[in-house]
C-alpha cells in the first residue's frame, strides 16, 4: 500500500515539476499568464520544477528497487511531459493551477496595480 502511495506521489510530483518547468518558458508563460513575471520569480519557479522532478525520483526509489525505480521514473517524466504538452496545446490556462502562491501573489499585485492606474 505504501508503494502505491509513493508511486502516486511520484507521478504528481513529476507532473507538477514538468508544468513548472514549462511555465518558465516565455512562450508558454504568455499563453498562461497575461502579465510578465519578474526574473526572480522565473528562477524560483525553475528551481521548484527541478526540485519536484528530483522529489519524484526519491518517491520512485522509495517504492521499488533501484533498477525498477529508474525505469518507472523515466516513464513518469515522459508521461508528465506529454500531459503538460497536451494541456498547453488545448487549454493552457489550466496550468495556472500549478502556479505557486508566491508567483500568483506577484501576478495579482501587478494586475491590481495596472487596473488602479
PDB file of C-alpha atoms in Angstrom:
ATOM      1  CA  UNK A   1       0.000   0.000   0.000  1.00  0.00           C
ATOM      2  CA  UNK A   2       2.829   2.395   0.835  1.00  0.00           C
ATOM      3  CA  UNK A   3       4.482   1.580  -2.506  1.00  0.00           C
ATOM      4  CA  UNK A   4       1.325   2.585  -4.351  1.00  0.00           C
ATOM      5  CA  UNK A   5       1.117   5.871  -2.455  1.00  0.00           C
ATOM      6  CA  UNK A   6       4.773   6.576  -3.227  1.00  0.00           C
ATOM      7  CA  UNK A   7       4.160   5.942  -6.923  1.00  0.00           C
ATOM      8  CA  UNK A   8       1.095   8.217  -6.936  1.00  0.00           C
ATOM      9  CA  UNK A   9       3.122  10.924  -5.195  1.00  0.00           C
ATOM     10  CA  UNK A  10       5.925  10.427  -7.741  1.00  0.00           C
ATOM     11  CA  UNK A  11       3.508  10.863 -10.639  1.00  0.00           C
ATOM     12  CA  UNK A  12       2.009  14.014  -9.124  1.00  0.00           C
ATOM     13  CA  UNK A  13       5.460  15.450  -8.372  1.00  0.00           C
ATOM     14  CA  UNK A  14       6.614  14.712 -11.930  1.00  0.00           C
ATOM     15  CA  UNK A  15       3.539  16.385 -13.398  1.00  0.00           C
ATOM     16  CA  UNK A  16       3.942  19.450 -11.183  1.00  0.00           C
ATOM     17  CA  UNK A  17       7.667  19.665 -11.907  1.00  0.00           C
ATOM     18  CA  UNK A  18       7.196  19.448 -15.667  1.00  0.00           C
ATOM     19  CA  UNK A  19       4.412  22.001 -15.523  1.00  0.00           C
ATOM     20  CA  UNK A  20       6.528  24.460 -13.555  1.00  0.00           C
ATOM     21  CA  UNK A  21       9.446  23.966 -15.920  1.00  0.00           C
ATOM     22  CA  UNK A  22       7.163  24.572 -18.896  1.00  0.00           C
ATOM     23  CA  UNK A  23       5.917  27.781 -17.303  1.00  0.00           C
ATOM     24  CA  UNK A  24       9.475  29.109 -17.122  1.00  0.00           C
ATOM     25  CA  UNK A  25       9.492  29.326 -20.915  1.00  0.00           C
ATOM     26  CA  UNK A  26       8.466  32.813 -22.015  1.00  0.00           C
ATOM     27  CA  UNK A  27       6.354  31.469 -24.871  1.00  0.00           C
ATOM     28  CA  UNK A  28       4.292  29.196 -22.640  1.00  0.00           C
ATOM     29  CA  UNK A  29       4.022  31.839 -19.927  1.00  0.00           C
ATOM     30  CA  UNK A  30       2.436  34.293 -22.381  1.00  0.00           C
ATOM     31  CA  UNK A  31      -0.337  31.798 -23.067  1.00  0.00           C
ATOM     32  CA  UNK A  32      -0.996  31.107 -19.395  1.00  0.00           C
ATOM     33  CA  UNK A  33      -0.494  34.494 -17.710  1.00  0.00           C
ATOM     34  CA  UNK A  34      -1.482  37.861 -19.181  1.00  0.00           C
ATOM     35  CA  UNK A  35       1.303  39.745 -17.346  1.00  0.00           C
ATOM     36  CA  UNK A  36       5.049  39.170 -17.402  1.00  0.00           C
ATOM     37  CA  UNK A  37       6.748  37.659 -14.345  1.00  0.00           C
ATOM     38  CA  UNK A  38       9.917  39.036 -12.813  1.00  0.00           C
ATOM     39  CA  UNK A  39      13.185  37.231 -13.475  1.00  0.00           C
ATOM     40  CA  UNK A  40      13.453  36.244  -9.796  1.00  0.00           C
ATOM     41  CA  UNK A  41      10.042  34.553  -9.900  1.00  0.00           C
ATOM     42  CA  UNK A  42      11.004  32.637 -13.044  1.00  0.00           C
ATOM     43  CA  UNK A  43      14.249  31.453 -11.449  1.00  0.00           C
ATOM     44  CA  UNK A  44      12.345  30.389  -8.315  1.00  0.00           C
ATOM     45  CA  UNK A  45       9.826  28.534 -10.432  1.00  0.00           C
ATOM     46  CA  UNK A  46      12.586  26.758 -12.372  1.00  0.00           C
ATOM     47  CA  UNK A  47      14.267  25.636  -9.151  1.00  0.00           C
ATOM     48  CA  UNK A  48      10.892  24.465  -7.856  1.00  0.00           C
ATOM     49  CA  UNK A  49      10.315  22.455 -11.039  1.00  0.00           C
ATOM     50  CA  UNK A  50      13.702  20.736 -10.873  1.00  0.00           C
ATOM     51  CA  UNK A  51      13.297  20.004  -7.168  1.00  0.00           C
ATOM     52  CA  UNK A  52       9.910  18.376  -7.789  1.00  0.00           C
ATOM     53  CA  UNK A  53      11.434  16.207 -10.521  1.00  0.00           C
ATOM     54  CA  UNK A  54      14.085  15.154  -8.021  1.00  0.00           C
ATOM     55  CA  UNK A  55      11.376  14.535  -5.420  1.00  0.00           C
ATOM     56  CA  UNK A  56       9.625  12.335  -7.960  1.00  0.00           C
ATOM     57  CA  UNK A  57      12.796  10.267  -8.259  1.00  0.00           C
ATOM     58  CA  UNK A  58      13.026   9.961  -4.467  1.00  0.00           C
ATOM     59  CA  UNK A  59       9.448   8.680  -4.311  1.00  0.00           C
ATOM     60  CA  UNK A  60      10.200   6.146  -7.051  1.00  0.00           C
ATOM     61  CA  UNK A  61      13.251   4.889  -5.160  1.00  0.00           C
ATOM     62  CA  UNK A  62      11.127   4.540  -2.024  1.00  0.00           C
ATOM     63  CA  UNK A  63       8.594   2.416  -3.885  1.00  0.00           C
ATOM     64  CA  UNK A  64      10.833  -0.005  -5.821  1.00  0.00           C
ATOM     65  CA  UNK A  65      14.337  -1.370  -6.049  1.00  0.00           C
ATOM     66  CA  UNK A  66      16.814   0.862  -7.934  1.00  0.00           C
ATOM     67  CA  UNK A  67      16.688  -0.752 -11.384  1.00  0.00           C
ATOM     68  CA  UNK A  68      12.887  -0.662 -11.478  1.00  0.00           C
ATOM     69  CA  UNK A  69      12.720   2.781  -9.860  1.00  0.00           C
ATOM     70  CA  UNK A  70      14.801   4.354 -12.627  1.00  0.00           C
ATOM     71  CA  UNK A  71      12.564   2.813 -15.294  1.00  0.00           C
ATOM     72  CA  UNK A  72       9.382   3.990 -13.563  1.00  0.00           C
ATOM     73  CA  UNK A  73      10.843   7.468 -13.008  1.00  0.00           C
ATOM     74  CA  UNK A  74      11.738   7.869 -16.690  1.00  0.00           C
ATOM     75  CA  UNK A  75       8.250   6.716 -17.669  1.00  0.00           C
ATOM     76  CA  UNK A  76       6.701   9.240 -15.270  1.00  0.00           C
ATOM     77  CA  UNK A  77       8.834  12.003 -16.796  1.00  0.00           C
ATOM     78  CA  UNK A  78       7.715  11.065 -20.302  1.00  0.00           C
ATOM     79  CA  UNK A  79       4.080  10.879 -19.215  1.00  0.00           C
ATOM     80  CA  UNK A  80       4.270  14.210 -17.399  1.00  0.00           C
ATOM     81  CA  UNK A  81       5.926  15.925 -20.371  1.00  0.00           C
ATOM     82  CA  UNK A  82       3.239  14.579 -22.703  1.00  0.00           C
ATOM     83  CA  UNK A  83       0.428  15.685 -20.376  1.00  0.00           C
ATOM     84  CA  UNK A  84       1.854  19.190 -19.976  1.00  0.00           C
ATOM     85  CA  UNK A  85       2.271  19.460 -23.762  1.00  0.00           C
ATOM     86  CA  UNK A  86      -1.334  18.381 -24.282  1.00  0.00           C
ATOM     87  CA  UNK A  87      -2.606  20.875 -21.704  1.00  0.00           C
ATOM     88  CA  UNK A  88      -0.527  23.655 -23.278  1.00  0.00           C
ATOM     89  CA  UNK A  89      -1.931  22.873 -26.711  1.00  0.00           C
ATOM     90  CA  UNK A  90      -5.605  22.644 -25.692  1.00  0.00           C
ATOM     91  CA  UNK A  91      -6.193  24.695 -22.534  1.00  0.00           C
ATOM     92  CA  UNK A  92      -3.051  26.489 -21.373  1.00  0.00           C
ATOM     93  CA  UNK A  93      -4.983  28.438 -18.724  1.00  0.00           C
ATOM     94  CA  UNK A  94      -5.343  25.180 -16.753  1.00  0.00           C
ATOM     95  CA  UNK A  95      -1.637  25.400 -15.912  1.00  0.00           C
ATOM     96  CA  UNK A  96      -2.448  28.317 -13.609  1.00  0.00           C
ATOM     97  CA  UNK A  97      -3.422  25.640 -11.085  1.00  0.00           C
ATOM     98  CA  UNK A  98       0.269  24.716 -10.829  1.00  0.00           C
ATOM     99  CA  UNK A  99       1.308  28.279 -10.131  1.00  0.00           C
ATOM    100  CA  UNK A 100       2.943  28.569  -6.715  1.00  0.00           C
ATOM    101  CA  UNK A 101       1.338  31.036  -4.295  1.00  0.00           C
ATOM    102  CA  UNK A 102       4.296  33.426  -4.365  1.00  0.00           C
ATOM    103  CA  UNK A 103       4.142  33.768  -8.132  1.00  0.00           C
ATOM    104  CA  UNK A 104       0.356  34.075  -8.038  1.00  0.00           C
ATOM    105  CA  UNK A 105       0.580  36.871  -5.453  1.00  0.00           C
ATOM    106  CA  UNK A 106       3.014  38.821  -7.628  1.00  0.00           C
ATOM    107  CA  UNK A 107       0.741  38.438 -10.636  1.00  0.00           C
ATOM    108  CA  UNK A 108      -2.291  39.602  -8.696  1.00  0.00           C
ATOM    109  CA  UNK A 109      -0.386  42.563  -7.256  1.00  0.00           C
ATOM    110  CA  UNK A 110       0.733  43.656 -10.725  1.00  0.00           C
ATOM    111  CA  UNK A 111      -2.739  43.205 -12.150  1.00  0.00           C
ATOM    112  CA  UNK A 112      -4.349  45.328  -9.425  1.00  0.00           C
ATOM    113  CA  UNK A 113      -1.609  47.959  -9.803  1.00  0.00           C
ATOM    114  CA  UNK A 114      -2.297  48.188 -13.537  1.00  0.00           C
ATOM    115  CA  UNK A 115      -6.045  48.396 -13.028  1.00  0.00           C
ATOM    116  CA  UNK A 116      -5.792  51.143 -10.397  1.00  0.00           C
ATOM    117  CA  UNK A 117      -3.558  53.345 -12.559  1.00  0.00           C
TER     118      UNK A 117
END
